[in-house]
Amino acid sequence: MTSAASEIAVLFADVSGSTRLYETVGDAVALATIDRCLSFVRTACEGHAGRVVKTIGDEVMAVFPAADHAAEAAAEMQARISEQPAVGRVRLAIRVGFHFGPAIEVGGDVFGDSVNVAARMAALAKGEQVILSGQTAAALSPLLRGRVREIDRLTVKGKHEDIGIFELIWQGPEADLTSLATRPATRPALILLRHGTREIELNDARPNLTLGRDPQNDVVIADRMASRVHARIERRRDKFVLIDQSSNGTFVTVEGEAEIQLRREELILRGRGRVTFGHALQEVADEVLAYSCIDS
């Protein structure tokens, strides 16, 4: 049965260091130790109005009715596991990530963009760390909001705006915390492109561009040395990155520097320059993409 989308907090917690534990103490002891860690995770979730959706290997997925519940559960599970002694000189920890937003429950499972974002937060976390999105931080009560700090911003494919990355500080009293320096404001990203007589501007509103022989590309490269899907340019925070996806390579000449050949690689575009597809610049009469990065 499918329910309508509702706002919930989705949390992922997985055990860090499990591979080393298996190698050090053997399967039986490692499995028992990991099960004990996961039992702390489940108990913390259930004690804060949460529901464990599923356990896959050494990872738990749970949902909560509010962001505060997920934050409180995350802090409790981290505290409980941090108190456990090392096993075979291996000290286990957990990585936790959660996100509050709309999701759909189907047959006891949960789906939607919020699940994907929560999984991304968990993937960014290190052992003993709790990571949440900026949207989730804003949904916390004032008391808990005072225990989070912004640590980065992340460009996510399919989203026009960067996602703020916050850390929940669960260790010790708030007075003992070391505050991060205020992060400098990210400048708006802007790059001007010219292909033949056509001019294109990439910015926060239009952050991506595809190039290649296929007519479905944003810029069609009429050169047999170019691949059908040759390259793309995408915004990452306040920069634009050129990503080669071709067979014959992409050549970039930054003004005043030697030419660079990319083969299934990527390069942050800087200053002014020219890009060619499958050929070095000196071998190409046309089909040149000129670019200019604009400082805002």
mmCIF file of C-alpha atoms in Angstrom:
data_model
loop_
_atom_site.group_PDB
_atom_site.id
_atom_site.type_symbol
_atom_site.label_atom_id
_atom_site.label_comp_id
_atom_site.label_asym_id
_atom_site.label_seq_id
_atom_site.Cartn_x
_atom_site.Cartn_y
_atom_site.Cartn_z
ATOM 1 C CA MET A 1 0.000 0.000 0.000
ATOM 2 C CA THR A 2 1.316 3.444 -0.936
ATOM 3 C CA SER A 3 0.783 6.458 1.318
ATOM 4 C CA ALA A 4 0.899 10.096 0.288
ATOM 5 C CA ALA A 5 4.182 11.927 0.637
ATOM 6 C CA SER A 6 4.751 13.338 4.111
ATOM 7 C CA GLU A 7 7.662 15.089 5.765
ATOM 8 C CA ILE A 8 9.810 12.769 7.834
ATOM 9 C CA ALA A 9 13.426 12.512 8.900
ATOM 10 C CA VAL A 10 15.322 9.707 7.174
ATOM 11 C CA LEU A 11 18.486 8.500 8.934
ATOM 12 C CA PHE A 12 21.276 6.163 7.866
ATOM 13 C CA ALA A 13 23.872 4.803 10.284
ATOM 14 C CA ASP A 14 26.619 2.417 9.315
ATOM 15 C CA VAL A 15 29.540 0.877 11.152
ATOM 16 C CA SER A 16 32.987 2.243 10.350
ATOM 17 C CA GLY A 17 35.957 -0.092 10.706
ATOM 18 C CA SER A 18 34.080 -3.349 10.212
ATOM 19 C CA THR A 19 36.373 -4.622 7.453
ATOM 20 C CA ARG A 20 39.439 -4.262 9.641
ATOM 21 C CA LEU A 21 37.597 -5.908 12.512
ATOM 22 C CA TYR A 22 36.819 -9.003 10.412
ATOM 23 C CA GLU A 23 40.463 -9.198 9.348
ATOM 24 C CA THR A 24 41.730 -8.809 12.915
ATOM 25 C CA VAL A 25 39.470 -10.946 15.107
ATOM 26 C CA GLY A 26 37.738 -13.297 12.684
ATOM 27 C CA ASP A 27 34.186 -13.617 11.436
ATOM 28 C CA ALA A 28 32.415 -14.833 14.572
ATOM 29 C CA VAL A 29 33.741 -12.178 16.968
ATOM 30 C CA ALA A 30 33.435 -9.429 14.363
ATOM 31 C CA LEU A 31 29.827 -10.332 13.569
ATOM 32 C CA ALA A 32 28.881 -10.372 17.250
ATOM 33 C CA THR A 33 30.562 -6.999 17.831
ATOM 34 C CA ILE A 34 28.849 -5.391 14.855
ATOM 35 C CA ASP A 35 25.484 -6.824 15.906
ATOM 36 C CA ARG A 36 25.992 -5.236 19.319
ATOM 37 C CA CYS A 37 26.681 -1.863 17.693
ATOM 38 C CA LEU A 38 23.598 -2.165 15.511
ATOM 39 C CA SER A 39 21.491 -3.051 18.551
ATOM 40 C CA PHE A 40 22.545 0.274 20.120
ATOM 41 C CA VAL A 41 21.485 2.009 16.909
ATOM 42 C CA ARG A 42 18.095 0.286 16.874
ATOM 43 C CA THR A 43 17.485 0.993 20.572
ATOM 44 C CA ALA A 44 18.336 4.678 20.100
ATOM 45 C CA CYS A 45 15.981 4.942 17.126
ATOM 46 C CA GLU A 46 13.083 3.261 18.890
ATOM 47 C CA GLY A 47 13.660 5.338 22.035
ATOM 48 C CA HIS A 48 13.169 8.574 20.086
ATOM 49 C CA ALA A 49 9.943 7.802 18.203
ATOM 50 C CA GLY A 50 11.821 6.237 15.300
ATOM 51 C CA ARG A 51 11.157 3.158 13.229
ATOM 52 C CA VAL A 52 13.900 0.984 11.768
ATOM 53 C CA VAL A 53 12.994 0.465 8.119
ATOM 54 C CA LYS A 54 15.693 -2.064 7.318
ATOM 55 C CA THR A 55 19.193 -3.285 8.094
ATOM 56 C CA ILE A 56 21.533 -4.073 5.213
ATOM 57 C CA GLY A 57 24.862 -5.565 6.296
ATOM 58 C CA ASP A 58 26.266 -3.119 8.833
ATOM 59 C CA GLU A 59 23.947 -0.232 7.907
ATOM 60 C CA VAL A 60 20.600 0.744 9.450
ATOM 61 C CA MET A 61 17.947 2.918 7.818
ATOM 62 C CA ALA A 62 15.352 4.509 10.093
ATOM 63 C CA VAL A 63 12.645 7.165 9.910
ATOM 64 C CA PHE A 64 11.416 9.696 12.469
ATOM 65 C CA PRO A 65 8.424 12.042 12.613
ATOM 66 C CA ALA A 66 10.617 15.111 13.229
ATOM 67 C CA ALA A 67 14.181 16.308 12.729
ATOM 68 C CA ASP A 68 14.654 16.686 16.499
ATOM 69 C CA HIS A 69 13.909 12.989 17.051
ATOM 70 C CA ALA A 70 16.518 11.964 14.495
ATOM 71 C CA ALA A 71 19.116 14.321 16.012
ATOM 72 C CA GLU A 72 18.503 13.019 19.526
ATOM 73 C CA ALA A 73 18.692 9.402 18.363
ATOM 74 C CA ALA A 74 21.906 10.097 16.431
ATOM 75 C CA ALA A 75 23.526 11.672 19.500
ATOM 76 C CA GLU A 76 22.496 8.767 21.726
ATOM 77 C CA MET A 77 23.750 6.038 19.391
ATOM 78 C CA GLN A 78 27.084 7.827 18.949
ATOM 79 C CA ALA A 79 27.486 8.228 22.712
ATOM 80 C CA ARG A 80 26.644 4.577 23.439
ATOM 81 C CA ILE A 81 29.039 3.197 20.831
ATOM 82 C CA SER A 82 31.856 5.577 21.813
ATOM 83 C CA GLU A 83 31.757 4.017 25.317
ATOM 84 C CA GLN A 84 32.451 0.507 24.003
ATOM 85 C CA PRO A 85 35.967 -0.900 24.441
ATOM 86 C CA ALA A 86 38.159 -1.762 21.484
ATOM 87 C CA VAL A 87 37.958 -5.335 20.186
ATOM 88 C CA GLY A 88 41.245 -6.763 19.026
ATOM 89 C CA ARG A 89 42.705 -3.248 19.081
ATOM 90 C CA VAL A 90 39.977 -2.118 16.688
ATOM 91 C CA ARG A 91 37.651 0.582 17.983
ATOM 92 C CA LEU A 92 34.421 0.658 16.042
ATOM 93 C CA ALA A 93 32.545 3.852 15.297
ATOM 94 C CA ILE A 94 29.465 4.736 13.297
ATOM 95 C CA ARG A 95 28.819 7.265 10.562
ATOM 96 C CA VAL A 96 25.398 8.881 10.724
ATOM 97 C CA GLY A 97 23.596 11.079 8.226
ATOM 98 C CA PHE A 98 20.010 12.288 8.161
ATOM 99 C CA HIS A 99 17.700 14.570 6.209
ATOM 100 C CA PHE A 100 14.225 15.947 6.878
ATOM 101 C CA GLY A 101 11.874 16.293 3.910
ATOM 102 C CA PRO A 102 9.050 14.681 1.930
ATOM 103 C CA ALA A 103 9.129 10.916 1.405
ATOM 104 C CA ILE A 104 6.686 8.178 0.454
ATOM 105 C CA GLU A 105 6.156 4.987 2.429
ATOM 106 C CA VAL A 106 5.350 1.872 0.400
ATOM 107 C CA GLY A 107 4.830 -1.459 2.117
ATOM 108 C CA GLY A 108 6.937 -0.438 5.084
ATOM 109 C CA ASP A 109 9.814 0.869 2.948
ATOM 110 C CA VAL A 110 10.518 4.547 2.262
ATOM 111 C CA PHE A 111 11.307 6.201 -1.068
ATOM 112 C CA GLY A 112 11.959 9.630 -2.483
ATOM 113 C CA ASP A 113 14.560 12.337 -2.816
ATOM 114 C CA SER A 114 14.849 12.672 0.960
ATOM 115 C CA VAL A 115 16.136 9.100 1.144
ATOM 116 C CA ASN A 116 18.801 9.877 -1.453
ATOM 117 C CA VAL A 117 19.890 13.040 0.346
ATOM 118 C CA ALA A 118 20.046 11.242 3.706
ATOM 119 C CA ALA A 119 22.210 8.508 2.183
ATOM 120 C CA ARG A 120 24.486 11.191 0.732
ATOM 121 C CA MET A 121 24.820 12.807 4.179
ATOM 122 C CA ALA A 122 25.812 9.452 5.703
ATOM 123 C CA ALA A 123 28.364 8.878 2.943
ATOM 124 C CA LEU A 124 29.963 12.237 3.757
ATOM 125 C CA ALA A 125 30.211 11.467 7.480
ATOM 126 C CA LYS A 126 33.347 10.085 9.083
ATOM 127 C CA GLY A 127 33.423 7.736 12.043
ATOM 128 C CA GLU A 128 31.895 9.356 15.165
ATOM 129 C CA GLN A 129 30.344 12.086 13.008
ATOM 130 C CA VAL A 130 26.700 13.071 12.441
ATOM 131 C CA ILE A 131 26.024 14.967 9.202
ATOM 132 C CA LEU A 132 22.774 16.623 8.200
ATOM 133 C CA SER A 133 21.598 18.940 5.442
ATOM 134 C CA GLY A 134 21.028 22.669 5.792
ATOM 135 C CA GLN A 135 17.300 22.139 5.252
ATOM 136 C CA THR A 136 17.301 19.733 8.186
ATOM 137 C CA ALA A 137 19.318 22.064 10.406
ATOM 138 C CA ALA A 138 16.691 24.749 9.795
ATOM 139 C CA ALA A 139 13.951 22.322 10.899
ATOM 140 C CA LEU A 140 15.556 21.668 14.298
ATOM 141 C CA SER A 141 14.322 23.292 17.492
ATOM 142 C CA PRO A 142 16.392 26.312 18.674
ATOM 143 C CA LEU A 143 18.179 24.282 21.346
ATOM 144 C CA LEU A 144 19.386 21.620 18.903
ATOM 145 C CA ARG A 145 20.059 24.166 16.186
ATOM 146 C CA GLY A 146 22.614 25.671 18.549
ATOM 147 C CA ARG A 147 24.552 22.401 18.431
ATOM 148 C CA VAL A 148 25.083 22.262 14.670
ATOM 149 C CA ARG A 149 27.688 24.015 12.588
ATOM 150 C CA GLU A 150 28.041 24.408 8.848
ATOM 151 C CA ILE A 151 31.121 22.658 7.493
ATOM 152 C CA ASP A 152 30.697 22.791 3.715
ATOM 153 C CA ARG A 153 28.379 23.242 0.765
ATOM 154 C CA LEU A 154 27.803 20.517 -1.795
ATOM 155 C CA THR A 155 26.792 20.670 -5.437
ATOM 156 C CA VAL A 156 24.382 17.809 -6.111
ATOM 157 C CA LYS A 157 23.466 16.618 -9.600
ATOM 158 C CA GLY A 158 19.886 17.500 -10.470
ATOM 159 C CA LYS A 159 19.654 20.343 -7.949
ATOM 160 C CA HIS A 160 20.115 23.967 -8.952
ATOM 161 C CA GLU A 161 21.130 25.135 -5.491
ATOM 162 C CA ASP A 162 24.002 23.813 -3.392
ATOM 163 C CA ILE A 163 23.137 21.848 -0.263
ATOM 164 C CA GLY A 164 24.520 23.127 3.020
ATOM 165 C CA ILE A 165 26.375 20.416 4.960
ATOM 166 C CA PHE A 166 26.105 20.646 8.747
ATOM 167 C CA GLU A 167 27.595 18.630 11.591
ATOM 168 C CA LEU A 168 25.694 17.832 14.781
ATOM 169 C CA ILE A 169 27.985 18.152 17.779
ATOM 170 C CA TRP A 170 27.021 15.364 20.158
ATOM 171 C CA GLN A 171 30.139 15.165 22.384
ATOM 172 C CA GLY A 172 30.246 17.143 25.629
ATOM 173 C CA PRO A 173 28.526 20.335 26.699
ATOM 174 C CA GLU A 174 28.049 23.116 24.206
ATOM 175 C CA ALA A 175 30.405 25.396 26.165
ATOM 176 C CA ASP A 176 33.319 23.056 25.419
ATOM 177 C CA LEU A 177 32.820 23.128 21.653
ATOM 178 C CA THR A 178 35.296 24.773 19.350
ATOM 179 C CA SER A 179 33.384 26.863 16.857
ATOM 180 C CA LEU A 180 34.379 26.877 13.222
ATOM 181 C CA ALA A 181 35.299 30.190 11.718
ATOM 182 C CA THR A 182 32.529 31.718 9.659
ATOM 183 C CA ARG A 183 32.774 30.321 6.160
ATOM 184 C CA PRO A 184 33.321 32.904 3.437
ATOM 185 C CA ALA A 185 30.294 33.497 1.275
ATOM 186 C CA THR A 186 30.406 31.584 -1.983
ATOM 187 C CA ARG A 187 30.477 33.863 -5.003
ATOM 188 C CA PRO A 188 27.922 33.275 -7.770
ATOM 189 C CA ALA A 189 29.448 31.126 -10.494
ATOM 190 C CA LEU A 190 29.490 32.543 -14.040
ATOM 191 C CA ILE A 191 31.246 31.423 -17.223
ATOM 192 C CA LEU A 192 30.795 32.698 -20.769
ATOM 193 C CA LEU A 193 31.151 30.250 -23.672
ATOM 194 C CA ARG A 194 31.414 30.939 -27.402
ATOM 195 C CA HIS A 195 31.033 28.300 -30.122
ATOM 196 C CA GLY A 196 31.071 29.781 -33.616
ATOM 197 C CA THR A 197 28.657 32.701 -33.526
ATOM 198 C CA ARG A 198 26.727 31.313 -30.578
ATOM 199 C CA GLU A 199 27.288 32.653 -27.064
ATOM 200 C CA ILE A 200 26.169 30.787 -23.940
ATOM 201 C CA GLU A 201 26.231 31.829 -20.307
ATOM 202 C CA LEU A 202 26.360 29.231 -17.534
ATOM 203 C CA ASN A 203 25.388 30.372 -14.069
ATOM 204 C CA ASP A 204 23.494 29.232 -10.976
ATOM 205 C CA ALA A 205 20.244 29.121 -12.964
ATOM 206 C CA ARG A 206 21.800 27.162 -15.848
ATOM 207 C CA PRO A 207 24.627 25.166 -14.282
ATOM 208 C CA ASN A 208 25.357 22.404 -16.818
ATOM 209 C CA LEU A 209 26.140 21.912 -20.509
ATOM 210 C CA THR A 210 26.728 18.835 -22.697
ATOM 211 C CA LEU A 211 28.926 18.730 -25.812
ATOM 212 C CA GLY A 212 29.306 16.148 -28.570
ATOM 213 C CA ARG A 213 28.300 14.981 -32.050
ATOM 214 C CA ASP A 214 24.866 13.767 -31.006
ATOM 215 C CA PRO A 215 22.137 16.311 -31.857
ATOM 216 C CA GLN A 216 20.708 15.921 -28.358
ATOM 217 C CA ASN A 217 23.712 17.731 -26.864
ATOM 218 C CA ASP A 218 23.437 21.360 -25.797
ATOM 219 C CA VAL A 219 26.370 22.167 -28.099
ATOM 220 C CA VAL A 220 26.735 19.962 -31.182
ATOM 221 C CA ILE A 221 30.343 19.425 -32.306
ATOM 222 C CA ALA A 222 30.428 18.711 -36.058
ATOM 223 C CA ASP A 223 33.741 16.849 -36.119
ATOM 224 C CA ARG A 224 34.175 13.113 -36.701
ATOM 225 C CA MET A 225 36.969 13.028 -34.115
ATOM 226 C CA ALA A 226 34.486 14.103 -31.451
ATOM 227 C CA SER A 227 32.473 11.458 -29.634
ATOM 228 C CA ARG A 228 28.687 11.435 -29.713
ATOM 229 C CA VAL A 229 28.688 12.257 -26.016
ATOM 230 C CA HIS A 230 32.066 13.923 -25.761
ATOM 231 C CA ALA A 231 32.183 16.098 -22.639
ATOM 232 C CA ARG A 232 30.164 18.124 -20.210
ATOM 233 C CA ILE A 233 30.647 21.255 -18.143
ATOM 234 C CA GLU A 234 29.046 21.425 -14.717
ATOM 235 C CA ARG A 235 28.973 23.898 -11.865
ATOM 236 C CA ARG A 236 30.459 22.917 -8.533
ATOM 237 C CA ARG A 237 29.924 25.619 -5.935
ATOM 238 C CA ASP A 238 31.637 28.729 -7.384
ATOM 239 C CA LYS A 239 33.583 26.903 -10.120
ATOM 240 C CA PHE A 240 32.910 25.146 -13.416
ATOM 241 C CA VAL A 241 34.468 21.790 -14.236
ATOM 242 C CA LEU A 242 35.055 20.313 -17.701
ATOM 243 C CA ILE A 243 34.624 16.516 -17.703
ATOM 244 C CA ASP A 244 35.881 14.446 -20.641
ATOM 245 C CA GLN A 245 33.790 11.396 -21.606
ATOM 246 C CA SER A 246 35.287 10.785 -25.053
ATOM 247 C CA SER A 247 37.385 8.263 -26.951
ATOM 248 C CA ASN A 248 39.885 10.735 -28.425
ATOM 249 C CA GLY A 249 40.201 13.172 -25.564
ATOM 250 C CA THR A 250 39.454 16.833 -24.934
ATOM 251 C CA PHE A 251 42.176 19.471 -25.284
ATOM 252 C CA VAL A 252 42.189 22.587 -23.117
ATOM 253 C CA THR A 253 44.433 25.588 -23.609
ATOM 254 C CA VAL A 254 44.286 28.035 -20.720
ATOM 255 C CA GLU A 255 45.491 31.457 -21.862
ATOM 256 C CA GLY A 256 49.230 31.750 -21.215
ATOM 257 C CA GLU A 257 49.695 28.062 -20.408
ATOM 258 C CA ALA A 258 50.569 24.859 -22.248
ATOM 259 C CA GLU A 259 47.776 22.748 -23.728
ATOM 260 C CA ILE A 260 46.327 19.996 -21.535
ATOM 261 C CA GLN A 261 44.808 16.766 -22.847
ATOM 262 C CA LEU A 262 42.037 15.157 -20.810
ATOM 263 C CA ARG A 263 41.198 11.461 -21.206
ATOM 264 C CA ARG A 264 38.283 10.452 -19.006
ATOM 265 C CA GLU A 265 39.477 13.164 -16.623
ATOM 266 C CA GLU A 266 38.199 16.500 -15.419
ATOM 267 C CA LEU A 267 39.625 20.002 -15.082
ATOM 268 C CA ILE A 268 38.507 23.123 -13.225
ATOM 269 C CA LEU A 269 38.210 25.852 -15.853
ATOM 270 C CA ARG A 270 40.024 29.046 -14.913
ATOM 271 C CA GLY A 271 40.756 32.372 -16.541
ATOM 272 C CA ARG A 272 40.222 32.357 -20.293
ATOM 273 C CA GLY A 273 40.932 29.616 -22.773
ATOM 274 C CA ARG A 274 39.872 27.398 -25.634
ATOM 275 C CA VAL A 275 38.650 23.800 -25.790
ATOM 276 C CA THR A 276 38.897 21.424 -28.754
ATOM 277 C CA PHE A 277 37.443 17.972 -29.213
ATOM 278 C CA GLY A 278 39.524 15.005 -30.375
ATOM 279 C CA HIS A 279 42.261 17.270 -31.801
ATOM 280 C CA ALA A 280 44.945 19.543 -30.424
ATOM 281 C CA LEU A 281 44.120 23.227 -30.909
ATOM 282 C CA GLN A 282 46.732 23.714 -33.640
ATOM 283 C CA GLU A 283 45.106 20.953 -35.723
ATOM 284 C CA VAL A 284 41.600 22.449 -35.663
ATOM 285 C CA ALA A 285 40.309 25.199 -37.947
ATOM 286 C CA ASP A 286 36.872 25.455 -36.365
ATOM 287 C CA GLU A 287 34.764 23.614 -33.743
ATOM 288 C CA VAL A 288 36.572 25.480 -30.991
ATOM 289 C CA LEU A 289 34.817 26.340 -27.729
ATOM 290 C CA ALA A 290 36.151 29.548 -26.174
ATOM 291 C CA TYR A 291 35.455 30.219 -22.512
ATOM 292 C CA SER A 292 35.890 33.036 -20.062
ATOM 293 C CA CYS A 293 35.405 32.672 -16.312
ATOM 294 C CA ILE A 294 33.854 35.819 -14.850
ATOM 295 C CA ASP A 295 34.659 36.963 -11.311
ATOM 296 C CA SER A 296 31.508 38.252 -9.653
#
